[in-house]
């Protein structure tokens, strides 16, 4: 066998790259990562982590209103959103340093540089300052370069008035009015944050409902709560143009997403705001990698992969947001990278072959961290109906859960879809407090082929929010106690 500098080399040190590198090192592989920016990638530095810090502060700020019920008054005069934003940066910085520690602890070599593929076993790296170029060789190379916010024509990011998710995370002062394009997870999380801090929020979504990847019952429930708080939604509408008034206020023209052009023009509506957040998806970071020249098939910038996430170039793998047709989620990226590390270890005679060649999409949890929280996995009711599949839908409301009522968070429900013949859990959705944590009980059961009856028979502590899982399972068996 040829001699290489490393057994495995990851290009990118986000949730895919650093997790895969640690797993590879655990398996005895000589491992390196090349990262041109901060360790931890988008998720940790300008995505999942700082946004959750802002959500927590928004929760605390909103809770101040509750104090009035008990005769407590407070003064908002000293409120400084800049300090809120700074706390989110502090959380991100701490965790990025934690990733650095973990990589050192696991003896992973880290190169602060950009990388370009030379051949299937070699990368050329250039230091961030552009001070020099060197080549590194590896038995296996893993592309884990992640993604960035997608720009749409006419809405180029200036990060002052037209914001990406990065720009709004870096924003140190609140606007009076914010327009959001896109009502997916990112758009809805920032709609929640800004609304709770007193910003007037308007959300535009091309599809006919918000959170279009979720169950329609979920979308309806979340929309109702947000509208009660004053958020305005324009669904089935698209952005038609962006302009400014004489005083600098942004004007967004929106029109029906469907219909003839003359009809669309006649139904145009103009929204005004101080800033606009564009959250209409993400684009893969694959430019400059030289991947196509090595025979790697690209699809609109995304990389096509086969079993074990290997590309058309043998020995080069791709994981995370760059992979065509896969969910762009940090936990998916991490799981894919671990699988690749285990596959490479097996090929080098240092471990067992992974028991699966790809991540099973039906067992991938989705989560939205607004309030109420949203989480789901597996089939949705709409898709089962389209397939003509036999299923049973059961829903149990949070207003019938003791702890949800006692803590003042009765909005939402647990929805479970099952096979009426076998009791198999086909999918589940939760809207409500703790949903993003609660979903994993149902997911674990589904992945291990437990039936809904086995969940129903398990004792759940009282009072807990997890009783909603038990009652949801009981509902699927027509045995709900508290409804």
Coordinates of N, CA and C in Angstrom, one line a residue, residues 74-216:
X74 N -41.4 46.6 36.2 CA -40.0 46.6 35.8 C -39.8 47.8 34.8
X75 N -38.5 48.2 34.6 CA -38.2 49.4 33.8 C -37.3 48.9 32.6
X76 N -37.8 49.1 31.4 CA -37.1 48.6 30.2 C -36.1 49.7 29.7
X77 N -36.0 50.8 30.3 CA -35.2 51.9 29.8 C -33.8 51.5 29.6
X78 N -33.2 50.7 30.4 CA -31.8 50.3 30.2 C -31.5 49.1 29.3
X79 N -32.6 48.6 28.7 CA -32.4 47.4 27.9 C -31.5 47.7 26.7
X80 N -30.5 46.8 26.5 CA -29.5 47.0 25.5 C -29.4 45.6 24.7
X81 N -30.0 45.6 23.5 CA -29.9 44.4 22.7 C -28.5 44.0 22.3
X82 N -27.6 45.0 22.3 CA -26.2 44.7 22.0 C -25.6 43.8 23.0
X83 N -26.0 43.9 24.2 CA -25.5 42.9 25.3 C -26.1 41.5 25.1
X84 N -27.3 41.5 24.6 CA -27.9 40.2 24.3 C -27.1 39.5 23.2
X85 N -26.8 40.3 22.1 CA -26.1 39.7 21.0 C -24.7 39.3 21.5
X86 N -24.1 40.1 22.3 CA -22.7 39.8 22.8 C -22.7 38.4 23.6
X87 N -23.8 38.2 24.3 CA -23.9 36.9 25.1 C -24.0 35.7 24.1
X88 N -24.6 35.9 23.0 CA -24.7 34.8 22.0 C -23.3 34.6 21.4
X89 N -22.5 35.6 21.2 CA -21.2 35.5 20.6 C -20.3 34.8 21.7
X90 N -20.5 35.1 22.9 CA -19.7 34.5 24.0 C -19.9 32.9 24.0
X91 N -21.2 32.5 23.9 CA -21.5 31.1 23.9 C -20.8 30.4 22.7
X92 N -20.9 31.1 21.5 CA -20.3 30.5 20.3 C -18.7 30.4 20.5
X93 N -18.1 31.4 21.0 CA -16.7 31.4 21.2 C -16.2 30.3 22.2
X94 N -17.0 30.2 23.2 CA -16.6 29.1 24.2 C -16.6 27.7 23.6
X95 N -17.7 27.5 22.8 CA -17.8 26.2 22.2 C -16.8 25.9 21.1
X96 N -16.4 27.0 20.4 CA -15.4 26.9 19.3 C -14.0 26.5 20.0
X97 N -13.7 27.1 21.1 CA -12.5 26.8 21.9 C -12.6 25.3 22.4
X98 N -13.8 24.9 22.7 CA -14.0 23.5 23.1 C -13.7 22.5 22.1
X99 N -14.1 22.9 20.8 CA -13.8 22.0 19.7 C -12.3 21.9 19.5
X100 N -11.6 23.0 19.6 CA -10.1 23.0 19.5 C -9.5 22.1 20.5
X101 N -10.0 22.2 21.8 CA -9.5 21.3 22.8 C -9.8 19.8 22.5
X102 N -11.0 19.5 22.0 CA -11.3 18.1 21.7 C -10.4 17.6 20.6
X103 N -10.1 18.4 19.6 CA -9.3 17.9 18.5 C -7.9 17.7 19.0
X104 N -7.4 18.5 19.8 CA -6.0 18.3 20.4 C -6.0 17.1 21.3
X105 N -7.0 17.0 22.1 CA -7.1 15.8 23.0 C -7.1 14.5 22.2
X106 N -7.7 14.5 21.1 CA -7.8 13.3 20.2 C -6.6 13.2 19.2
X107 N -5.6 14.1 19.4 CA -4.4 14.0 18.5 C -4.7 14.2 17.0
X108 N -5.7 15.1 16.7 CA -6.0 15.4 15.3 C -5.2 16.6 14.9
X109 N -4.5 16.5 13.8 CA -3.8 17.7 13.3 C -4.7 18.7 12.6
X110 N -4.6 19.9 13.0 CA -5.5 21.0 12.5 C -4.7 21.9 11.6
X111 N -5.1 22.2 10.4 CA -4.5 23.2 9.5 C -5.4 24.3 9.3
X112 N -5.0 25.5 9.6 CA -5.8 26.7 9.4 C -5.5 27.2 8.0
X113 N -6.3 26.7 7.0 CA -6.0 27.0 5.6 C -7.2 26.6 4.8
X114 N -7.2 27.0 3.5 CA -8.2 26.6 2.5 C -7.5 25.4 1.8
X115 N -8.4 24.5 1.2 CA -7.9 23.3 0.6 C -8.5 23.2 -0.8
X116 N -7.7 22.5 -1.7 CA -8.1 22.3 -3.1 C -7.6 20.9 -3.4
X117 N -8.5 20.1 -4.0 CA -8.2 18.7 -4.4 C -7.2 18.7 -5.6
X118 N -6.1 17.9 -5.4 CA -5.2 17.8 -6.5 C -5.4 16.5 -7.3
X119 N -5.5 15.4 -6.5 CA -5.9 14.1 -7.0 C -6.7 13.4 -5.9
X120 N -7.0 12.1 -6.1 CA -7.9 11.4 -5.2 C -7.2 11.2 -3.8
X121 N -5.9 11.4 -3.7 CA -5.3 11.2 -2.5 C -4.5 12.4 -2.0
X122 N -4.6 13.6 -2.7 CA -3.8 14.7 -2.3 C -4.6 16.0 -2.3
X123 N -4.4 16.9 -1.3 CA -4.9 18.2 -1.3 C -3.8 19.2 -1.2
X124 N -4.0 20.4 -1.8 CA -3.1 21.5 -1.7 C -3.8 22.5 -0.8
X125 N -3.0 22.9 0.3 CA -3.6 23.8 1.2 C -2.8 25.1 1.2
X126 N -3.6 26.2 1.4 CA -3.1 27.5 1.5 C -3.5 28.2 2.8
X127 N -2.5 28.7 3.5 CA -2.9 29.3 4.8 C -3.8 30.4 4.6
X128 N -4.6 30.7 5.7 CA -5.6 31.7 5.6 C -5.0 33.1 5.2
X129 N -3.7 33.4 5.6 CA -3.1 34.6 5.3 C -2.5 34.6 3.9
X130 N -2.6 33.4 3.2 CA -2.0 33.3 1.9 C -0.5 33.2 1.9
X131 N 0.1 32.8 3.0 CA 1.6 32.8 3.2 C 2.3 31.7 2.5
X132 N 1.6 30.7 2.0 CA 2.4 29.6 1.4 C 1.4 28.4 1.1
X133 N 1.9 27.6 0.3 CA 1.1 26.4 -0.1 C 1.9 25.1 0.2
X134 N 1.2 24.1 0.6 CA 1.8 22.8 0.8 C 0.8 21.7 0.4
X135 N 1.3 20.5 0.3 CA 0.5 19.4 -0.1 C 0.4 18.4 1.0
X136 N -0.7 17.8 1.2 CA -0.9 16.8 2.1 C -1.6 15.6 1.4
X137 N -1.2 14.4 1.8 CA -1.7 13.2 1.2 C -2.5 12.4 2.2
X138 N -3.5 11.7 1.8 CA -4.3 10.8 2.7 C -4.9 9.6 1.9
X139 N -5.0 8.5 2.6 CA -5.7 7.4 2.0 C -7.1 7.7 1.6
X140 N -7.8 8.5 2.5 CA -9.2 9.0 2.2 C -9.3 10.4 2.5
X141 N -10.0 11.1 1.6 CA -10.3 12.6 1.8 C -11.8 12.7 1.9
X142 N -12.2 13.5 2.9 CA -13.6 13.8 3.1 C -14.0 15.2 2.9
X143 N -14.8 15.5 2.0 CA -15.3 16.9 1.8 C -16.4 17.2 2.7
X144 N -16.2 18.2 3.6 CA -17.1 18.5 4.6 C -17.2 20.1 4.8
X145 N -17.3 20.7 3.7 CA -17.2 22.2 3.6 C -18.4 23.0 3.9
X146 N -19.5 22.3 4.1 CA -20.8 23.0 4.6 C -21.4 23.8 3.5
X147 N -22.2 24.8 4.0 CA -23.0 25.7 3.1 C -23.0 27.1 3.7
X148 N -23.7 28.0 2.9 CA -23.8 29.4 3.2 C -25.2 29.8 2.9
X149 N -25.7 30.9 3.4 CA -27.0 31.4 3.0 C -27.1 31.6 1.5
X150 N -28.3 31.2 1.0 CA -28.5 31.4 -0.5 C -29.0 32.8 -0.8
X151 N -28.3 33.4 -1.8 CA -28.8 34.7 -2.2 C -29.8 34.5 -3.4
X152 N -30.8 35.3 -3.5 CA -31.7 35.3 -4.6 C -31.6 36.6 -5.4
X153 N -31.9 36.5 -6.6 CA -31.7 37.7 -7.5 C -32.5 38.9 -6.9
X154 N -31.8 40.0 -6.9 CA -32.4 41.3 -6.5 C -32.3 41.5 -5.0
X155 N -31.7 40.5 -4.2 CA -31.6 40.6 -2.8 C -30.2 40.3 -2.3
X156 N -29.2 40.9 -2.9 CA -27.9 40.7 -2.5 C -27.6 41.1 -1.1
X157 N -27.0 40.3 -0.3 CA -26.7 40.6 1.1 C -25.7 41.8 1.2
X158 N -26.2 42.8 1.9 CA -25.2 43.8 2.4 C -25.0 43.8 3.9
X159 N -25.8 42.9 4.5 CA -25.7 42.7 6.0 C -25.9 43.9 6.8
X160 N -26.5 44.9 6.2 CA -26.9 46.1 6.9 C -28.4 46.3 6.8
X161 N -28.9 46.2 5.6 CA -30.4 46.3 5.4 C -31.0 45.0 4.9
X162 N -30.2 44.3 4.0 CA -30.6 43.0 3.5 C -29.7 42.0 4.2
X163 N -30.3 41.2 5.0 CA -29.6 40.3 5.9 C -29.7 38.8 5.6
X164 N -28.6 38.1 5.7 CA -28.6 36.7 5.8 C -28.8 36.3 7.2
X165 N -28.8 35.0 7.5 CA -28.9 34.5 8.8 C -27.6 34.9 9.6
X166 N -26.5 35.0 8.9 CA -25.3 35.5 9.5 C -25.4 36.9 9.9
X167 N -25.9 37.8 9.1 CA -26.1 39.2 9.3 C -27.0 39.5 10.5
X168 N -28.1 38.7 10.6 CA -29.0 39.0 11.7 C -28.4 38.6 13.0
X169 N -27.6 37.5 13.0 CA -26.9 37.1 14.2 C -25.9 38.1 14.7
X170 N -25.3 38.8 13.8 CA -24.3 39.8 14.1 C -24.9 41.2 14.4
X171 N -26.2 41.4 14.2 CA -26.9 42.6 14.4 C -26.9 43.0 15.9
X172 N -26.5 44.3 16.2 CA -26.3 44.7 17.5 C -27.4 45.7 18.0
X173 N -28.3 46.0 17.1 CA -29.5 46.9 17.5 C -30.7 46.4 16.8
X174 N -31.8 46.5 17.5 CA -33.1 46.0 16.9 C -33.7 46.9 15.9
X175 N -34.2 46.4 14.8 CA -35.0 47.3 13.9 C -36.4 47.5 14.5
X176 N -37.1 48.5 14.0 CA -38.5 48.6 14.5 C -39.4 47.6 13.7
X177 N -39.1 47.5 12.4 CA -39.9 46.6 11.5 C -38.9 45.7 10.8
X178 N -39.2 44.4 10.8 CA -38.4 43.4 10.1 C -39.3 42.6 9.1
X179 N -38.9 42.4 7.9 CA -39.5 41.5 6.9 C -38.7 40.3 6.8
X180 N -39.3 39.1 6.8 CA -38.6 37.9 6.7 C -39.1 37.1 5.4
X181 N -38.2 36.8 4.5 CA -38.5 35.9 3.4 C -38.2 34.5 3.7
X182 N -39.2 33.7 3.8 CA -39.0 32.3 4.1 C -39.5 31.9 5.5
X183 N -40.5 31.0 5.5 CA -41.0 30.6 6.8 C -40.7 29.1 7.2
X184 N -39.4 28.8 6.8 CA -38.9 27.5 7.3 C -38.3 27.6 8.7
X185 N -37.5 26.7 9.1 CA -37.0 26.7 10.5 C -36.2 28.0 10.8
X186 N -35.3 28.4 9.9 CA -34.5 29.6 10.2 C -35.4 30.9 10.3
X187 N -36.3 31.0 9.3 CA -37.2 32.2 9.3 C -38.1 32.2 10.5
X188 N -38.6 31.1 10.9 CA -39.5 31.1 12.1 C -38.8 31.3 13.4
X189 N -37.6 30.8 13.5 CA -36.8 31.1 14.7 C -36.5 32.5 14.9
X190 N -36.1 33.2 13.8 CA -35.8 34.6 13.9 C -37.1 35.5 14.0
X191 N -38.2 35.0 13.5 CA -39.5 35.7 13.7 C -39.8 35.7 15.1
X192 N -39.6 34.5 15.8 CA -39.9 34.4 17.2 C -39.0 35.3 18.0
X193 N -37.7 35.3 17.8 CA -36.7 36.1 18.5 C -37.1 37.6 18.4
X194 N -37.3 38.1 17.2 CA -37.5 39.5 17.0 C -38.8 39.9 17.5
X195 N -39.9 39.1 17.3 CA -41.2 39.4 17.9 C -41.2 39.6 19.4
X196 N -40.5 38.7 20.0 CA -40.5 38.7 21.5 C -39.7 39.9 22.0
X197 N -38.8 40.4 21.2 CA -38.0 41.6 21.6 C -38.8 42.9 21.2
X198 N -40.0 42.7 20.7 CA -40.8 43.9 20.4 C -40.7 44.4 19.0
X199 N -40.1 43.7 18.1 CA -40.0 44.1 16.7 C -41.2 43.7 16.0
X200 N -41.7 44.6 15.1 CA -42.9 44.3 14.2 C -42.4 43.4 13.1
X201 N -42.9 42.2 13.0 CA -42.4 41.2 12.1 C -43.5 40.8 11.1
X202 N -43.1 40.7 9.8 CA -43.9 40.2 8.7 C -43.1 39.1 8.0
X203 N -43.8 38.0 7.7 CA -43.1 36.8 7.2 C -43.8 36.5 5.8
X204 N -43.0 36.3 4.8 CA -43.5 36.0 3.5 C -43.0 34.6 3.1
X205 N -43.9 33.7 2.7 CA -43.6 32.3 2.3 C -44.2 32.0 1.0
X206 N -43.4 31.4 0.0 CA -43.9 31.1 -1.3 C -45.0 30.0 -1.3
X207 N -44.7 29.0 -0.4 CA -45.7 27.9 -0.3 C -46.9 28.3 0.4
X208 N -47.9 27.4 0.5 CA -49.2 27.8 1.0 C -49.3 27.7 2.5
X209 N -48.2 27.4 3.2 CA -48.2 27.4 4.7 C -46.8 27.6 5.2
X210 N -46.8 28.0 6.4 CA -45.5 28.1 7.1 C -45.0 26.7 7.5
X211 N -43.7 26.6 7.8 CA -43.1 25.4 8.1 C -43.5 24.3 7.2
X212 N -43.3 24.4 5.9 CA -43.9 23.5 4.9 C -43.3 22.1 5.0
X213 N -42.2 21.9 5.7 CA -41.6 20.5 5.8 C -42.3 19.8 6.9
X214 N -43.1 20.5 7.7 CA -43.8 19.8 8.9 C -45.2 19.4 8.5
X215 N -45.8 18.7 9.4 CA -47.2 18.3 9.3 C -48.1 19.5 9.2
X216 N -49.1 19.5 8.4 CA -50.0 20.7 8.3 C -50.6 21.1 9.6

